JSON list of C-alpha atoms in Angstrom, two decimals:
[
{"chain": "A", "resi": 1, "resn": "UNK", "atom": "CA", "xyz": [8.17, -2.44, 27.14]},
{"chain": "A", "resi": 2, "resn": "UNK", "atom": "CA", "xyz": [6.89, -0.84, 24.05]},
{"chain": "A", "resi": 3, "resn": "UNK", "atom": "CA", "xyz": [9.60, 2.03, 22.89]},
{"chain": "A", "resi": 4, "resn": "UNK", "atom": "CA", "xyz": [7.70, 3.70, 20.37]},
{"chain": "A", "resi": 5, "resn": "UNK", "atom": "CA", "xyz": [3.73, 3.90, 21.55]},
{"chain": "A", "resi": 6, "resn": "UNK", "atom": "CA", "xyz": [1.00, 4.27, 18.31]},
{"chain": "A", "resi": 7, "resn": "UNK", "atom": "CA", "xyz": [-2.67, 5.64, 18.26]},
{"chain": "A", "resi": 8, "resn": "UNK", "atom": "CA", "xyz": [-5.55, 5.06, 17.20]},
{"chain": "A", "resi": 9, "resn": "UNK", "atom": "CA", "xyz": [-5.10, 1.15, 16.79]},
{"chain": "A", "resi": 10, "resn": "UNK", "atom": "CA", "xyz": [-7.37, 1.65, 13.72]},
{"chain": "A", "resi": 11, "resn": "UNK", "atom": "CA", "xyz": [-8.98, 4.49, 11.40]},
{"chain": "A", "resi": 12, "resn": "UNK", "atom": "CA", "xyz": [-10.99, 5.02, 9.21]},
{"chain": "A", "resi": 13, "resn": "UNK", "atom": "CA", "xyz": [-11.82, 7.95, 7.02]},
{"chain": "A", "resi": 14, "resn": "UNK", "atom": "CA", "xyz": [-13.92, 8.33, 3.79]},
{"chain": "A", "resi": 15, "resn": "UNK", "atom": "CA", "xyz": [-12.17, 9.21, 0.11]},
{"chain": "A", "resi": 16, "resn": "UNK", "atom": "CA", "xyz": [-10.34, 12.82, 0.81]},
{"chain": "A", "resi": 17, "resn": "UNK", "atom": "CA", "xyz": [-10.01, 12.66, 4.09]},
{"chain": "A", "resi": 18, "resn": "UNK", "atom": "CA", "xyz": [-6.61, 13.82, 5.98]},
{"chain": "A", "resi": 19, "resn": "UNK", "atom": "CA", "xyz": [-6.41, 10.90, 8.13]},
{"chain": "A", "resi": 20, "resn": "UNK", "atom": "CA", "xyz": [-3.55, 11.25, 11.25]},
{"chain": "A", "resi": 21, "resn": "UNK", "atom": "CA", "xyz": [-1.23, 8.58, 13.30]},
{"chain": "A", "resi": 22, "resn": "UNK", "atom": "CA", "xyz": [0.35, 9.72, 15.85]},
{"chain": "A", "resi": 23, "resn": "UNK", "atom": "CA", "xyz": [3.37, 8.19, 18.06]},
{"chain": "A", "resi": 24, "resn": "UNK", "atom": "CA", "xyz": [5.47, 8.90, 21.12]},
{"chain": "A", "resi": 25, "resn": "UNK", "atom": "CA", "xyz": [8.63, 8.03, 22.64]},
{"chain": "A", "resi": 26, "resn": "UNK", "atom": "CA", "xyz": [11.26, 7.99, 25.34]},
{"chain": "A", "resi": 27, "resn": "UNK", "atom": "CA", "xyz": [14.59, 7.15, 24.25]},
{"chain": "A", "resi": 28, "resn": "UNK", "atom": "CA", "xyz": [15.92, 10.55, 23.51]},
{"chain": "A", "resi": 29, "resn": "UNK", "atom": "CA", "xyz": [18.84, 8.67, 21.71]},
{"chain": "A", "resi": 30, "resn": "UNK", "atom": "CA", "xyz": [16.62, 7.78, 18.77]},
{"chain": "A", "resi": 31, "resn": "UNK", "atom": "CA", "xyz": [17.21, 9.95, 16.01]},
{"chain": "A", "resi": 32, "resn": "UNK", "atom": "CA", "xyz": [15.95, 8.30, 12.94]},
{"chain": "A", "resi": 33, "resn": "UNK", "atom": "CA", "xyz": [12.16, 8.11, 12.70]},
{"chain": "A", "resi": 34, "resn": "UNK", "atom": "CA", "xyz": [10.65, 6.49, 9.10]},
{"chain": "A", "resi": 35, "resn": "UNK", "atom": "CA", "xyz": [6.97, 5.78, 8.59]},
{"chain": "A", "resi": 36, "resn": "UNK", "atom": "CA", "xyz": [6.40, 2.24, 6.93]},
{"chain": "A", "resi": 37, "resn": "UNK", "atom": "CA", "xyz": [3.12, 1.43, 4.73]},
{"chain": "A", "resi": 38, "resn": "UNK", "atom": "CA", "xyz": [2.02, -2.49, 5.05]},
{"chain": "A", "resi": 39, "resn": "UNK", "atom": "CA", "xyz": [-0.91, -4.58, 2.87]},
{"chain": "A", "resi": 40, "resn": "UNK", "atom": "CA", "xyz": [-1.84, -7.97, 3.63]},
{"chain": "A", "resi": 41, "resn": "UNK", "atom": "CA", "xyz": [0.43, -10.43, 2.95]},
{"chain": "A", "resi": 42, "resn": "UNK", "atom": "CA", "xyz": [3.84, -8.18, 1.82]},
{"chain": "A", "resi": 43, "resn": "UNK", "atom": "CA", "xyz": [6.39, -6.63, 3.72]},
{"chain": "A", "resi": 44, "resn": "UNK", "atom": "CA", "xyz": [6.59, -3.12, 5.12]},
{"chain": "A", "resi": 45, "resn": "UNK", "atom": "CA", "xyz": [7.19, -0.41, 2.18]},
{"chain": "A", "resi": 46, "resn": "UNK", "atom": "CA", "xyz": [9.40, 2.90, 3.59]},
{"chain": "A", "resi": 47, "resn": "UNK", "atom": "CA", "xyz": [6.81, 5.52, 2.95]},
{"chain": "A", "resi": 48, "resn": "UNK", "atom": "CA", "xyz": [9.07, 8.66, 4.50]},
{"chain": "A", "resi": 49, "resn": "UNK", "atom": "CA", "xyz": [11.63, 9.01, 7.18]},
{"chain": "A", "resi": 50, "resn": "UNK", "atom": "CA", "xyz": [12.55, 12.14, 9.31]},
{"chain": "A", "resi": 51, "resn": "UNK", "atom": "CA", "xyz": [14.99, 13.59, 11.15]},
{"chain": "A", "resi": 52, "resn": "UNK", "atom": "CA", "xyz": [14.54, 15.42, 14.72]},
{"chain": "A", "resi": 53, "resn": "UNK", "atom": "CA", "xyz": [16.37, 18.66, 13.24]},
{"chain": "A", "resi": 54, "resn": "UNK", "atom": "CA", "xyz": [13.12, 19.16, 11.27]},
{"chain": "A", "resi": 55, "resn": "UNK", "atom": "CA", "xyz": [10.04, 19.90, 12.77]},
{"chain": "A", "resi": 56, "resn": "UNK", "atom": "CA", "xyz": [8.04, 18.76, 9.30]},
{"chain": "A", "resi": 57, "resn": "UNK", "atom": "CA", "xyz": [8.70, 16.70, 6.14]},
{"chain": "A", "resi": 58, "resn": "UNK", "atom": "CA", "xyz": [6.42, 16.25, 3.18]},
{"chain": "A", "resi": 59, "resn": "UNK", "atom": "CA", "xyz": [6.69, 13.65, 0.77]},
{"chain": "A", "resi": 60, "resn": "UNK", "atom": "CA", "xyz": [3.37, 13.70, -1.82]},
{"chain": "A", "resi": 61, "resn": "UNK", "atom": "CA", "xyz": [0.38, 13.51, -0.82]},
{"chain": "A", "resi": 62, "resn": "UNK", "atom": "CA", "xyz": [2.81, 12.07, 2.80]},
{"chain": "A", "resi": 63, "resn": "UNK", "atom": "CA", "xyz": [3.82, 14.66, 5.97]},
{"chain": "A", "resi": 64, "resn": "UNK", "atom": "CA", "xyz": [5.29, 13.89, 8.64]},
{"chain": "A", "resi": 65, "resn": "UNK", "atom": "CA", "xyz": [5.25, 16.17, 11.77]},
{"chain": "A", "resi": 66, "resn": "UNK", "atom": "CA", "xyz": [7.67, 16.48, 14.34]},
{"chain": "A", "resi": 67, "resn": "UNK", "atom": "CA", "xyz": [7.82, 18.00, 17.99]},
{"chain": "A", "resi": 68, "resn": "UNK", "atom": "CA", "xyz": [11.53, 16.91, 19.69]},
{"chain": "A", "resi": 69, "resn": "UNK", "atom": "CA", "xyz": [10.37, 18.54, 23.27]},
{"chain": "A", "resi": 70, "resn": "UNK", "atom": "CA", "xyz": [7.22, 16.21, 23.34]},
{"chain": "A", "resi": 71, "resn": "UNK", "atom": "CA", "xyz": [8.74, 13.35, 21.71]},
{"chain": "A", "resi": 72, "resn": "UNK", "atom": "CA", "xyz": [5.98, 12.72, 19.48]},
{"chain": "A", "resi": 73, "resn": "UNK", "atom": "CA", "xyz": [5.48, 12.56, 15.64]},
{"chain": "A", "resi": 74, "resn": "UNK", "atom": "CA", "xyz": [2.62, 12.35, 13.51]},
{"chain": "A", "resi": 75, "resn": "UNK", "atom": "CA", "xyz": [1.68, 11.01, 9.90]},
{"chain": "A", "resi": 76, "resn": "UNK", "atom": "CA", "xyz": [-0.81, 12.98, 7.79]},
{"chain": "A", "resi": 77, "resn": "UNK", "atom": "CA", "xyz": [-1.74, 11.84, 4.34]},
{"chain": "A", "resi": 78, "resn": "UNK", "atom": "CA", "xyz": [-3.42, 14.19, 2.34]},
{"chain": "A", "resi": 79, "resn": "UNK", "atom": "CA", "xyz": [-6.72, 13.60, 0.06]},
{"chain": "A", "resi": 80, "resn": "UNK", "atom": "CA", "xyz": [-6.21, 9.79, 0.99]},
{"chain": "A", "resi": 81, "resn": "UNK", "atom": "CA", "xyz": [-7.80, 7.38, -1.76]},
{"chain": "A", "resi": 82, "resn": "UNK", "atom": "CA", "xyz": [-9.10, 4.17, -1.12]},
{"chain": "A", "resi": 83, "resn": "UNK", "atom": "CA", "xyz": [-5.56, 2.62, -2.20]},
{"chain": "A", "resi": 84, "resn": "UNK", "atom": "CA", "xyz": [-3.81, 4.57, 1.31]},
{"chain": "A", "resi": 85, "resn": "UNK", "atom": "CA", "xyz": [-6.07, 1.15, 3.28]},
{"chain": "A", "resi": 86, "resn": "UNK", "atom": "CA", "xyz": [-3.37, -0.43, 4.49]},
{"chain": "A", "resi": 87, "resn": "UNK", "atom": "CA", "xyz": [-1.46, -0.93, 7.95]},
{"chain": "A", "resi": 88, "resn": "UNK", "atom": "CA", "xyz": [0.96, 1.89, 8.95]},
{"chain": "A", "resi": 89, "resn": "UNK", "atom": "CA", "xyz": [3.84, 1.84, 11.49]},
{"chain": "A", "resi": 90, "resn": "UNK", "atom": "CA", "xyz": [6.16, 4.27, 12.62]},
{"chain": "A", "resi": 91, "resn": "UNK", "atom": "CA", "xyz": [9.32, 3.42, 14.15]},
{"chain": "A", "resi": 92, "resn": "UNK", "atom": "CA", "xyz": [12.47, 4.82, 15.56]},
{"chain": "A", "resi": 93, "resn": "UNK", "atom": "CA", "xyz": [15.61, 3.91, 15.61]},
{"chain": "A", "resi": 94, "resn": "UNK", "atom": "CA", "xyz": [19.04, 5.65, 17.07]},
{"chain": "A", "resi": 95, "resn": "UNK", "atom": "CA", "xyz": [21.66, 6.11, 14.31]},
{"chain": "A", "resi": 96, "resn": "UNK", "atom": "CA", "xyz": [24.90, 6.92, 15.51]},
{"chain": "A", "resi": 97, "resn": "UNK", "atom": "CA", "xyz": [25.50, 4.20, 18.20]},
{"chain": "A", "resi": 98, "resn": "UNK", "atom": "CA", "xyz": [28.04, 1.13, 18.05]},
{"chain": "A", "resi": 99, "resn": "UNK", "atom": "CA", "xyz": [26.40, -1.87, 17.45]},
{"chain": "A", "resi": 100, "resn": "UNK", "atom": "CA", "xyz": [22.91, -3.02, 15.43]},
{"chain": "A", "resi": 101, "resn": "UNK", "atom": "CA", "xyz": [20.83, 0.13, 14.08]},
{"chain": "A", "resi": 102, "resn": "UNK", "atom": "CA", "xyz": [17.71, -1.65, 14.83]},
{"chain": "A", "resi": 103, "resn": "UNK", "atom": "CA", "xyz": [13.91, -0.40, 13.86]},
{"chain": "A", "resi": 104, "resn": "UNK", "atom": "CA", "xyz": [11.66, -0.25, 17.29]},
{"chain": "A", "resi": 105, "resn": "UNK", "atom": "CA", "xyz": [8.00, -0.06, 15.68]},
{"chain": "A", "resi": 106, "resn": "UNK", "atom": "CA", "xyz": [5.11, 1.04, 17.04]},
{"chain": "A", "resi": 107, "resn": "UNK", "atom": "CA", "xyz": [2.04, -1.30, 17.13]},
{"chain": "A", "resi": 108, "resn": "UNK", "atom": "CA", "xyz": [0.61, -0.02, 13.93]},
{"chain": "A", "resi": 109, "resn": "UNK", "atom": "CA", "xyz": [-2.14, 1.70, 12.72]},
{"chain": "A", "resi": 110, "resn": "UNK", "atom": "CA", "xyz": [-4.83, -0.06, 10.45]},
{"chain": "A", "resi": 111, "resn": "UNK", "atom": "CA", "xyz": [-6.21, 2.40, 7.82]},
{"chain": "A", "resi": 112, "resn": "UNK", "atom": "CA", "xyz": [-9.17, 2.01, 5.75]},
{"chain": "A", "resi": 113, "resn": "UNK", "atom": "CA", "xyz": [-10.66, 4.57, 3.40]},
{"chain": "A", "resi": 114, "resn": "UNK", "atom": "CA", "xyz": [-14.08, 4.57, 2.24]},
{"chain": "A", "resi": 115, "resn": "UNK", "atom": "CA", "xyz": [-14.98, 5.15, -1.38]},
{"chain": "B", "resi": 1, "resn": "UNK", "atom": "CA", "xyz": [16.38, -3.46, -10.17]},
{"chain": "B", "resi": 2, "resn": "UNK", "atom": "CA", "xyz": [15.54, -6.14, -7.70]},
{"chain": "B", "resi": 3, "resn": "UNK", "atom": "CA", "xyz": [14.38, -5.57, -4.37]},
{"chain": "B", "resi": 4, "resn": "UNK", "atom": "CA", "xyz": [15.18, -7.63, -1.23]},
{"chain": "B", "resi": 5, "resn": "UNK", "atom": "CA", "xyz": [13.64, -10.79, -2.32]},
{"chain": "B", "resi": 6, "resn": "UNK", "atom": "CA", "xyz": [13.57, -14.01, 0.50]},
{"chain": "B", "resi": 7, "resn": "UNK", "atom": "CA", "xyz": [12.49, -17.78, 0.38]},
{"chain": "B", "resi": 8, "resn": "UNK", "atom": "CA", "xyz": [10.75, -19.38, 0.62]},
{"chain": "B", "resi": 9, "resn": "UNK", "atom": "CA", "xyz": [7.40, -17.36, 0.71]},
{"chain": "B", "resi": 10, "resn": "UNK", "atom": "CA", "xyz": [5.87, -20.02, 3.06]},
{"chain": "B", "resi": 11, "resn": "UNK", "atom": "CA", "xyz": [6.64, -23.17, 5.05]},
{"chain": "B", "resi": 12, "resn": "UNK", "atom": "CA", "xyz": [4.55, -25.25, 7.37]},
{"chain": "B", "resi": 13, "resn": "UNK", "atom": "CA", "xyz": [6.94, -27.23, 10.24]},
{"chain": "B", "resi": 14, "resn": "UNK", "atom": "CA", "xyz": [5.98, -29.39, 12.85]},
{"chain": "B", "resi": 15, "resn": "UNK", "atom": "CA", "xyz": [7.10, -28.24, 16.04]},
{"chain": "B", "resi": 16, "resn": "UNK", "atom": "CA", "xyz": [10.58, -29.51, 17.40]},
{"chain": "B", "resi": 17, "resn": "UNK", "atom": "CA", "xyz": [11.71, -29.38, 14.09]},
{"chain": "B", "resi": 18, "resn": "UNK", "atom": "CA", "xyz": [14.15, -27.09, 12.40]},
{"chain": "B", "resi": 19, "resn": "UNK", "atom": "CA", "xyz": [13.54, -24.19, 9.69]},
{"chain": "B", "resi": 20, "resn": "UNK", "atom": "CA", "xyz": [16.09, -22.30, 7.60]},
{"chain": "B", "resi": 21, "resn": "UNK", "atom": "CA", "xyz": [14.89, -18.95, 5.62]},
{"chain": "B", "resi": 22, "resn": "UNK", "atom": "CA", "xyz": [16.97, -16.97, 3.00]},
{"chain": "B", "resi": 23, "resn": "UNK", "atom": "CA", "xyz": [17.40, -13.40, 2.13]},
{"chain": "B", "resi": 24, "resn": "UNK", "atom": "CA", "xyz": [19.41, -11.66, -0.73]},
{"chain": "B", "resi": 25, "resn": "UNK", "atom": "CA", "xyz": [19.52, -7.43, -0.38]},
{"chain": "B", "resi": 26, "resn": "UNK", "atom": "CA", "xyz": [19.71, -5.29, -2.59]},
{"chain": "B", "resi": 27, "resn": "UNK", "atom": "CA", "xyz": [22.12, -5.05, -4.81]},
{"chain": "B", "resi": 28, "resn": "UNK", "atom": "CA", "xyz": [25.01, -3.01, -2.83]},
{"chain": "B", "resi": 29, "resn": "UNK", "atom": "CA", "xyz": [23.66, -3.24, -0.05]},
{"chain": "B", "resi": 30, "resn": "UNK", "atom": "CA", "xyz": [25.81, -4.62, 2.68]},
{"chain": "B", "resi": 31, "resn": "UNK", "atom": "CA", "xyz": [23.88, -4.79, 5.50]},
{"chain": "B", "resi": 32, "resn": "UNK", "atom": "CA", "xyz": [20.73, -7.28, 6.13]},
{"chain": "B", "resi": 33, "resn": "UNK", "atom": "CA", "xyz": [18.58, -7.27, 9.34]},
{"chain": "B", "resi": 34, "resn": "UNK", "atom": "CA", "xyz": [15.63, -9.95, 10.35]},
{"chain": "B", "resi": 35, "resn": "UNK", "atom": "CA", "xyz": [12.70, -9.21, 11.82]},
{"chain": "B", "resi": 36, "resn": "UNK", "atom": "CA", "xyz": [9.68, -11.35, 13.44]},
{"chain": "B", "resi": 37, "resn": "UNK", "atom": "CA", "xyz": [6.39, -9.95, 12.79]},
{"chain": "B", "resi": 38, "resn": "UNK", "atom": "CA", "xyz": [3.53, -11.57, 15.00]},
{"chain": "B", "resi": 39, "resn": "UNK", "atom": "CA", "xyz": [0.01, -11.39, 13.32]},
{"chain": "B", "resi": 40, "resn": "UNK", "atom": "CA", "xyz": [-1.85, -7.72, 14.10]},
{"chain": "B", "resi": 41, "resn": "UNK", "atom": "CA", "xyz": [1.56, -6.45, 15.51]},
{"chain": "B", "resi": 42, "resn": "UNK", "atom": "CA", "xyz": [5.03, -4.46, 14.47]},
{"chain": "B", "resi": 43, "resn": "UNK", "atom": "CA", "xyz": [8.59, -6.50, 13.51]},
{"chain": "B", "resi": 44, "resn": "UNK", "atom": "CA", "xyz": [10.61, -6.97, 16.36]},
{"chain": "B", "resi": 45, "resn": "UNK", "atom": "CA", "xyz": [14.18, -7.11, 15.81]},
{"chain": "B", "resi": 46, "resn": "UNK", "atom": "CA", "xyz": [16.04, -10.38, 16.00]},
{"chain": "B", "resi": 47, "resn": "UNK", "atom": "CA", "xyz": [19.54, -10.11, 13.81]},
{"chain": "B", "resi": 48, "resn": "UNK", "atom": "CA", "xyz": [21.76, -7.34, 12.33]},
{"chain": "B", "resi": 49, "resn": "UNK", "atom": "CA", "xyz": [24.68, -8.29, 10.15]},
{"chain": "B", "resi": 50, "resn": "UNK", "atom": "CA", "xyz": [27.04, -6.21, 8.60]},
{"chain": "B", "resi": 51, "resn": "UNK", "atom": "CA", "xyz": [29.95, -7.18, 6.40]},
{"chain": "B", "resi": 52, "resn": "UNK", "atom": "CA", "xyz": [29.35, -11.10, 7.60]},
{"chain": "B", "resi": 53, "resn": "UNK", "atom": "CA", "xyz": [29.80, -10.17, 11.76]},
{"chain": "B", "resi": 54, "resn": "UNK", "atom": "CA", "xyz": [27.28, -9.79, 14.00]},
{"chain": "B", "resi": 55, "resn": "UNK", "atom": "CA", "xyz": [25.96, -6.18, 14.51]},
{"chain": "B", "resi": 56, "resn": "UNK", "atom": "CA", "xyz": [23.67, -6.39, 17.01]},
{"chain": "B", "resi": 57, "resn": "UNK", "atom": "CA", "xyz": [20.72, -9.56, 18.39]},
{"chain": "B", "resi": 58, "resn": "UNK", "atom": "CA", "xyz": [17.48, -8.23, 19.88]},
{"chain": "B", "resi": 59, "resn": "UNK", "atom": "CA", "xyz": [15.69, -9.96, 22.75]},
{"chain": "B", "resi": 60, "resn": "UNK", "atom": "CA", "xyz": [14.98, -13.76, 21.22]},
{"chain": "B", "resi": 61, "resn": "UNK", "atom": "CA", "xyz": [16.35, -17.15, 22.68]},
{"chain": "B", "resi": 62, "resn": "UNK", "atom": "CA", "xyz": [19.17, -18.78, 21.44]},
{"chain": "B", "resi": 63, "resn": "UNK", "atom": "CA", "xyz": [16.98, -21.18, 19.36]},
{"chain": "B", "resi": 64, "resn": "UNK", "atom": "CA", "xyz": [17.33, -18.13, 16.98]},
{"chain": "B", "resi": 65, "resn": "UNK", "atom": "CA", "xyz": [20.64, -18.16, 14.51]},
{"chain": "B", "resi": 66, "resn": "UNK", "atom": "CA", "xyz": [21.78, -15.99, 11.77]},
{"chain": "B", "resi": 67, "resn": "UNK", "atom": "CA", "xyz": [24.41, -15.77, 9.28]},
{"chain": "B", "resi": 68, "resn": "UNK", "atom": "CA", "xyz": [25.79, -13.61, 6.24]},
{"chain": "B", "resi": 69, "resn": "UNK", "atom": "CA", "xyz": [27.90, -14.94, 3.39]},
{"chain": "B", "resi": 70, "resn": "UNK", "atom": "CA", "xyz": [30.34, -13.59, 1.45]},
{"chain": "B", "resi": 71, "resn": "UNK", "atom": "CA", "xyz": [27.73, -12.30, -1.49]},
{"chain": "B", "resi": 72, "resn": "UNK", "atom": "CA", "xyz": [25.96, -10.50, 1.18]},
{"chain": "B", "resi": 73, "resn": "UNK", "atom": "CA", "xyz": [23.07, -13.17, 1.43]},
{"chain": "B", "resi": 74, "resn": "UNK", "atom": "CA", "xyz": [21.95, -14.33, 4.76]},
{"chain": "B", "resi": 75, "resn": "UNK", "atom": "CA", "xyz": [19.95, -17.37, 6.27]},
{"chain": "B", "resi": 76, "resn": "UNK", "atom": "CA", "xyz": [17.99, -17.06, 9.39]},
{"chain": "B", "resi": 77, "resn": "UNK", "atom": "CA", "xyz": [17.80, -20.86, 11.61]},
{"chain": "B", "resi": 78, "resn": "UNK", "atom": "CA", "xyz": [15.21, -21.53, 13.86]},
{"chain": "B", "resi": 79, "resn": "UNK", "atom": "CA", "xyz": [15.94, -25.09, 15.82]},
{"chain": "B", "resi": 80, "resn": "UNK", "atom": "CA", "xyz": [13.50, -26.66, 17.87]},
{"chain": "B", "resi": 81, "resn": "UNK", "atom": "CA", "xyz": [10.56, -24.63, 16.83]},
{"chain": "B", "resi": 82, "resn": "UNK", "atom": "CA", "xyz": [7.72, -23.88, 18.96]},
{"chain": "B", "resi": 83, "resn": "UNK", "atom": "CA", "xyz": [4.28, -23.02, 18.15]},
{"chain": "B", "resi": 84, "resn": "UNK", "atom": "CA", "xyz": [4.85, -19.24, 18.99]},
{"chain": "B", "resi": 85, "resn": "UNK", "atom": "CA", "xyz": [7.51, -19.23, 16.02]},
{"chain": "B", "resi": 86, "resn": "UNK", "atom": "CA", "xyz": [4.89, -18.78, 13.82]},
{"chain": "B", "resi": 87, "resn": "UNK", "atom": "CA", "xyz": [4.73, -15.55, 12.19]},
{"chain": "B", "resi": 88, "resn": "UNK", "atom": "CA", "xyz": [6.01, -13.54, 9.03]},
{"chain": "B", "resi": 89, "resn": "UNK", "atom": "CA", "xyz": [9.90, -13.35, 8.86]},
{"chain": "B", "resi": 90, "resn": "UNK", "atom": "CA", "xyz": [11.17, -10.31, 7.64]},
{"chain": "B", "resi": 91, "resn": "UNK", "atom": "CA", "xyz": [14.33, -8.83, 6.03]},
{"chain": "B", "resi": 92, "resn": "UNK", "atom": "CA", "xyz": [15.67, -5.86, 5.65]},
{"chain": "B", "resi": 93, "resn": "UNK", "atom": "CA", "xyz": [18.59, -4.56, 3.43]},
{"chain": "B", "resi": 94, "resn": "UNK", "atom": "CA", "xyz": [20.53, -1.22, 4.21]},
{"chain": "B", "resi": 95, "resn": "UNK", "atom": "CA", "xyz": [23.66, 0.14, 2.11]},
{"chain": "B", "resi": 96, "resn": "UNK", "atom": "CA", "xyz": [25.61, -0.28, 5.84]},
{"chain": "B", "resi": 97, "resn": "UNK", "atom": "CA", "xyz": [25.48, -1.03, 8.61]},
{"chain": "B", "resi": 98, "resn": "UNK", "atom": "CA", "xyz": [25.67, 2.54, 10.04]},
{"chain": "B", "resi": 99, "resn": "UNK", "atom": "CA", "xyz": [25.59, 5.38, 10.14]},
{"chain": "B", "resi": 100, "resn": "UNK", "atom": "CA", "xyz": [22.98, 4.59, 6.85]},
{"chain": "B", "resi": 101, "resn": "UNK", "atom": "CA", "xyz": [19.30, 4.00, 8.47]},
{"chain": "B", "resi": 102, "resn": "UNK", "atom": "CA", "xyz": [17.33, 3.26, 5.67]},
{"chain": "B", "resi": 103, "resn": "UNK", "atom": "CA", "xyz": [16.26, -0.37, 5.60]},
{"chain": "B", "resi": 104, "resn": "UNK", "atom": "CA", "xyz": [14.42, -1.93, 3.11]},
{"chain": "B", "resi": 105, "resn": "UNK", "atom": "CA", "xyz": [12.16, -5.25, 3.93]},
{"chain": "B", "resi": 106, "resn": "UNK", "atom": "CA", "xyz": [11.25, -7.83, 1.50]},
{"chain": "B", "resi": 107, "resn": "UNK", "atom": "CA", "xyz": [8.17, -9.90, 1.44]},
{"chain": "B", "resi": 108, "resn": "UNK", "atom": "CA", "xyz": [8.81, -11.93, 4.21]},
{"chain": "B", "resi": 109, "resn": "UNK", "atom": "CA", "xyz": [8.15, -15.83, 4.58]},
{"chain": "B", "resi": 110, "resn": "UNK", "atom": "CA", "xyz": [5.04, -16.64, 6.32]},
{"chain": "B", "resi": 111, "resn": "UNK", "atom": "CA", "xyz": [6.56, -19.51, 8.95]},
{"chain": "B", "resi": 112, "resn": "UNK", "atom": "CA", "xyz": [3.27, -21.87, 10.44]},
{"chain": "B", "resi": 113, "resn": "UNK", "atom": "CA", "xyz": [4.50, -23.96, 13.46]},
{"chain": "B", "resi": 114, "resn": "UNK", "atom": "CA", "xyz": [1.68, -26.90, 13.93]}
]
């Protein structure tokens, strides 16, 4: 069972565009929620994390929105640039438990941003 | 300063053989989780290790073995591979084990099972 759900399963969006990911989840216990930026061939690169006791971050050209009621949170990147086409996964993960602090990601989002 | 580097960066096995990949954190960091990431899909946990003990082993068989040394490093073992093994092998580095969430990955090693 997928924890953390993604959408769309791709995107794309030409030079300047404010593309959006959004994700959902269940487990009210998860408290940590980062954003991770991924090009072929290299590991994921933490792009901004948030907590649920803020309903928005912004990082850059990077926000993240947050609505704890709905469970959902959303990734906006501002005036994206053809270097933003990558693969983008948010995950969640509950921070104040005993044992592993584990990621769950979502399926990810493939980006690409036209010239 | 060095980021969360791992080795090797790729390997081809036969299956029924064994594989053994290596991870170093970040300096300071004390923590090191492994991830499996299948091809057009998100890491899935396998191994957290904190302080050389076992923090916490997600949902993979027992074909699956990690350890942590003394320095912090850790090796991930695979026996008796299987041709869904393959995939990118990740690791992640975090300054502890909790209540710090931030976890870093490194490349990965891309792991073909033929």
């Amino acid at each position: 069972q997928q924890q953390v759900k993604q959408s769309p399963q791709s995107l794309i969006v030409q030079k300047g565009g404010i593309p959006i990911i959004n994700c959902a989840y269940e487990n009210t216990a998860f408290d940590y929620f980062p954003w991770y930026q991924q090009f072929p061939g290299k590991g994921p690169a933490l792009l901004i994390a948030i907590r649920p006791d803020v309903s928005e971050k912004k990082e850059g050209r990077f926000t993240i929105s947050f609505n704890k009621s709905a469970k959902q949170f959303s990734l906006h990147i501002m005036d994206s640039q053809p270097g933003d086409s990558a693969t983008y996964f948010c995950a969640a993960t509950p921070i104040f438990q005993t044992g592993a602090n584990n990621l769950f990601f979502g399926t990810g989002t493939r980006l690409t941003v036209i010239p | 300063d060095a980021g969360v580097t791992q080795s090797p960066t790729h390997l081809i096995k036969t299956r029924g053989q064994h594989v053994t990949l290596r991870c170093s954190p970040i300096s300071g960091h004390k923590s090191v989780s492994w991830y499996q990431q299948v091809l057009g899909q998100g890491p899935q946990f396998i191994f957290q290790y904190y302080e050389k003990e076992e923090r916490g082993r997600g949902n993979f068989p027992d074909r699956f073995s990690a350890r942590q040394f003394p320095n912090y490093s850790s090796e991930l073992n695979v026996n008796a591979l299987l041709l869904g093994d393959s995939a990118l092998y990740l690791c992640a580095s975090s300054l502890a084990g909790q209540p710090n969430y931030e976890q870093y990955f490194g490349p990965g090693t891309r792991l073909t099972v033929t």
